[in-house]
Short mmCIF file of C-alpha atoms in Angstrom, two decimals:
data_model
loop_
_atom_site.label_atom_id
_atom_site.label_comp_id
_atom_site.label_asym_id
_atom_site.label_seq_id
_atom_site.Cartn_x
_atom_site.Cartn_y
_atom_site.Cartn_z
CA ALA V 162 154.50 139.02 120.19
CA GLN V 163 155.02 135.74 121.90
CA SER V 164 151.85 133.07 121.70
CA VAL V 165 150.53 129.66 121.40
CA THR V 166 147.41 128.83 119.91
CA GLN V 167 145.98 125.79 120.52
CA PRO V 168 142.87 125.44 117.73
CA ASP V 169 140.88 122.83 119.29
CA ILE V 170 139.31 123.39 122.99
CA HIS V 171 137.88 119.35 122.96
CA ILE V 172 138.36 116.51 121.18
CA THR V 173 137.20 112.82 121.98
CA VAL V 174 139.16 109.69 119.06
CA SER V 175 137.88 106.69 120.13
CA GLU V 176 140.41 104.32 122.26
CA GLY V 177 143.17 102.69 119.67
CA ALA V 178 142.71 105.28 117.05
CA SER V 179 145.09 107.68 116.01
CA LEU V 180 145.58 111.41 117.84
CA GLU V 181 146.73 114.56 117.07
CA LEU V 182 147.06 117.85 118.81
CA ARG V 183 147.24 121.04 117.26
CA CYS V 184 149.69 123.58 118.66
CA ASN V 185 150.31 126.86 116.65
CA TYR V 186 153.20 129.60 117.41
CA SER V 187 154.02 132.73 117.31
CA TYR V 188 157.79 133.61 118.38
CA GLY V 189 160.62 135.89 117.31
CA ALA V 190 163.26 133.27 117.44
CA THR V 191 164.26 129.98 117.27
CA PRO V 192 161.86 128.32 120.07
CA TYR V 193 161.81 126.10 122.92
CA LEU V 194 158.72 124.09 122.42
CA PHE V 195 156.98 121.81 124.92
CA TRP V 196 154.21 119.44 125.37
CA TYR V 197 152.84 119.25 129.03
CA VAL V 198 150.02 116.48 129.95
CA GLN V 199 147.94 118.13 133.16
CA SER V 200 145.21 115.22 134.50
CA PRO V 201 142.69 116.17 136.54
CA GLY V 202 143.72 117.49 139.90
CA GLN V 203 146.79 116.75 139.06
CA GLY V 204 150.26 118.72 138.04
CA LEU V 205 151.67 118.85 134.60
CA GLN V 206 153.71 116.02 133.54
CA LEU V 207 155.98 116.85 130.69
CA LEU V 208 155.43 114.60 127.08
CA LEU V 209 158.23 116.08 125.44
CA LYS V 210 160.51 119.14 124.54
CA TYR V 211 162.10 120.10 121.19
CA PHE V 212 165.03 122.44 121.57
CA SER V 213 167.07 122.05 118.26
CA GLY V 214 168.14 118.94 115.84
CA ASP V 215 166.09 116.48 114.33
CA THR V 216 162.27 117.96 113.97
CA LEU V 217 160.42 114.92 114.85
CA VAL V 218 160.80 114.00 119.03
CA GLN V 219 159.88 111.83 121.07
CA GLY V 220 158.64 111.66 124.25
CA ILE V 221 157.01 109.62 126.96
CA LYS V 222 153.82 107.20 126.79
CA GLY V 223 154.31 106.96 123.39
CA PHE V 224 154.01 110.11 122.50
CA GLU V 225 155.38 111.80 119.41
CA ALA V 226 155.53 115.44 118.36
CA GLU V 227 156.59 117.10 115.40
CA PHE V 228 158.63 120.41 114.81
CA LYS V 229 157.39 122.74 111.37
CA ARG V 230 159.51 126.17 111.63
CA SER V 231 157.35 126.94 107.75
CA GLN V 232 153.92 125.95 109.55
CA SER V 233 155.42 127.67 113.47
CA SER V 234 153.38 124.05 114.38
CA PHE V 235 154.27 121.62 116.23
CA ASN V 236 151.66 119.19 116.60
CA LEU V 237 151.27 115.98 119.33
CA ARG V 238 150.48 112.81 117.80
CA LYS V 239 150.35 109.65 118.97
CA PRO V 240 149.19 106.77 116.80
CA SER V 241 147.36 104.80 119.16
CA VAL V 242 145.31 106.01 121.99
CA HIS V 243 144.71 104.57 124.98
CA TRP V 244 141.81 105.61 127.43
CA SER V 245 144.37 106.26 129.78
CA ASP V 246 145.38 109.40 128.01
CA ALA V 247 142.64 111.52 128.74
CA ALA V 248 143.56 114.05 130.00
CA GLU V 249 144.03 118.03 129.23
CA TYR V 250 146.95 118.45 126.88
CA PHE V 251 149.19 121.73 127.09
CA CYS V 252 151.61 123.46 124.14
CA ALA V 253 154.24 125.82 125.53
CA VAL V 254 156.97 128.08 124.02
CA GLY V 255 159.88 129.63 126.31
CA PRO V 256 161.15 131.18 127.02
CA ASN V 257 159.37 135.06 127.64
CA GLN V 258 161.22 137.73 126.81
CA ALA V 259 162.16 138.06 130.15
CA GLY V 260 164.23 134.24 129.53
CA THR V 261 162.26 133.16 132.70
CA ALA V 262 159.43 131.00 131.75
CA LEU V 263 157.39 129.28 129.31
CA ILE V 264 153.99 131.34 127.15
CA PHE V 265 151.02 127.73 127.34
CA GLY V 266 148.32 127.82 125.62
CA LYS V 267 145.13 127.81 126.44
CA GLY V 268 145.08 123.61 126.80
CA THR V 269 142.65 120.92 124.71
CA THR V 270 140.84 118.30 126.43
CA LEU V 271 141.07 114.42 125.29
CA SER V 272 137.89 112.70 126.14
CA VAL V 273 138.64 108.53 125.13
CA SER V 274 135.54 107.11 123.36
CA SER V 275 135.16 102.66 123.89
CA ASN T 129 166.12 115.58 145.41
CA ALA T 130 162.53 116.94 145.95
CA GLY T 131 162.03 119.31 142.77
CA VAL T 132 159.59 122.18 143.42
CA THR T 133 157.74 122.06 146.60
CA GLN T 134 154.33 124.19 147.37
CA THR T 135 152.61 124.84 150.06
CA PRO T 136 149.72 124.53 150.77
CA LYS T 137 147.76 121.77 148.40
CA PHE T 138 144.90 123.74 149.10
CA GLN T 139 143.51 126.67 151.06
CA VAL T 140 140.11 128.64 151.37
CA LEU T 141 140.30 131.83 152.00
CA LYS T 142 137.04 134.86 152.65
CA THR T 143 137.30 137.54 150.72
CA GLY T 144 139.82 140.38 152.10
CA GLN T 145 141.65 137.74 154.12
CA SER T 146 145.98 137.74 152.58
CA MET T 147 147.49 135.00 153.33
CA THR T 148 151.23 133.66 151.67
CA LEU T 149 152.27 130.28 149.32
CA GLN T 150 154.63 129.43 149.74
CA CYS T 151 157.69 127.85 146.52
CA ALA T 152 160.49 126.49 147.54
CA GLN T 153 163.11 124.72 145.61
CA ASP T 154 165.50 122.63 145.71
CA MET T 155 168.04 122.78 142.85
CA ASN T 156 169.92 125.92 142.82
CA HIS T 157 167.82 127.67 140.58
CA GLU T 158 168.11 131.20 139.41
CA TYR T 159 164.54 131.45 137.98
CA MET T 160 161.78 130.48 139.17
CA SER T 161 158.02 132.04 137.97
CA TRP T 162 154.56 131.70 139.26
CA TYR T 163 151.58 130.55 137.34
CA ARG T 164 147.58 130.80 137.98
CA GLN T 165 145.84 127.89 136.22
CA ASP T 166 142.06 128.74 134.94
CA PRO T 167 139.43 126.65 133.05
CA GLY T 168 139.70 127.43 129.33
CA MET T 169 142.82 129.79 130.18
CA GLY T 170 145.67 128.10 130.27
CA LEU T 171 148.59 128.87 132.55
CA ARG T 172 149.32 132.42 132.79
CA LEU T 173 152.84 134.33 134.25
CA ILE T 174 152.00 135.86 138.16
CA HIS T 175 155.20 136.62 139.14
CA TYR T 176 159.23 136.23 137.80
CA SER T 177 162.56 135.99 139.20
CA VAL T 178 165.87 136.07 137.69
CA GLY T 179 167.55 135.13 140.48
CA ALA T 180 167.73 136.72 144.93
CA GLY T 181 166.24 139.90 145.60
CA ILE T 182 165.08 140.44 141.56
CA THR T 183 161.55 139.89 140.45
CA ASP T 184 159.40 140.98 137.96
CA GLN T 185 155.88 141.37 136.67
CA GLY T 186 154.36 139.08 134.48
CA GLU T 187 150.84 138.17 132.43
CA VAL T 188 148.43 139.01 135.48
CA PRO T 189 150.03 140.64 138.40
CA ASN T 190 147.62 142.51 139.81
CA GLY T 191 146.35 141.39 143.39
CA TYR T 192 150.07 139.94 143.88
CA ASN T 193 153.21 140.64 145.48
CA VAL T 194 156.37 138.63 145.78
CA SER T 195 159.97 139.35 147.10
CA ARG T 196 163.01 136.31 146.60
CA SER T 197 165.23 136.65 149.25
CA THR T 198 167.16 133.42 148.80
CA THR T 199 167.72 131.57 145.54
CA GLU T 200 165.59 128.59 147.75
CA ASP T 201 162.44 130.46 147.99
CA PHE T 202 159.86 132.44 145.58
CA PRO T 203 156.55 133.37 147.77
CA LEU T 204 153.41 134.51 146.69
CA ARG T 205 151.44 136.87 148.15
CA LEU T 206 147.68 137.78 148.15
CA LEU T 207 147.43 140.95 149.78
CA SER T 208 143.85 141.31 150.40
CA ALA T 209 142.21 138.13 148.66
CA ALA T 210 139.24 138.78 145.99
CA PRO T 211 136.73 135.62 144.61
CA SER T 212 138.92 136.42 141.41
CA GLN T 213 141.87 134.96 142.34
CA THR T 214 140.11 131.58 143.45
CA SER T 215 142.11 129.34 141.38
CA VAL T 216 145.17 126.65 140.76
CA TYR T 217 148.67 128.32 141.15
CA PHE T 218 151.81 126.17 139.97
CA CYS T 219 155.19 127.11 140.89
CA ALA T 220 157.97 127.08 138.74
CA SER T 221 162.40 127.21 138.27
CA LYS T 222 164.33 126.57 135.33
CA SER T 223 167.22 125.35 134.32
CA PHE T 224 170.14 126.60 132.64
CA ASN T 225 169.55 124.31 130.29
CA TYR T 226 165.79 125.46 129.56
CA GLY T 227 164.47 122.02 131.94
CA TYR T 228 161.17 123.47 133.74
CA THR T 229 160.48 121.98 136.71
CA PHE T 230 156.70 122.62 137.83
CA GLY T 231 155.85 122.28 141.78
CA SER T 232 152.11 119.98 142.76
CA GLY T 233 150.10 123.39 142.80
CA THR T 234 147.95 125.33 144.81
CA ARG T 235 144.36 125.37 144.65
CA LEU T 236 142.86 128.62 145.94
CA THR T 237 139.17 129.00 146.80
CA VAL T 238 137.97 132.88 147.64
CA VAL T 239 134.26 132.51 148.93
#
């Protein structure tokens, strides 16, 4: 079955510290992988995506993610977190079996402490 | 381009009422889908469509109907609203090269 697991429900990081959000997936073929961010009361913003090629993907706002096929992982990283990064982060894999939609993880809430 | 437009942005319904959440896209995407977002649950797929006249159920379809009479529009209908349908609803469309565009969401409260 296709699924996405984000093991950490909530993470707190000090401002200026590095960040890694974990994402593991179960998928029968080569997946397309995505990270979205959602600020409170807002919609989804695409941070980055991986389709093929270089397994280290650069995104917006200084984020990057690394695809590791052997570990079925697509972890999101940022070297120095800013207070404005506090939000909820969703990892997603696609497409679903019908080829139409994304399968989302349950999300990780990031808090940033000063 | 407007992308994916959802209306209304906010709605309060009484239990048993019906309503339609509107979703329109102007990118000529064939694939469209509806998700609901609940705290701690991520986004779950309700219904999807692979083109005009073709729809199918996703993970959580109960209580919702959809239709796709045109490529542009994909409305989601609640026939008899229940408090369990209180959620944030997102519509999305998918391009041929796997670019997913999401609407800004509809926040629905059923009392």
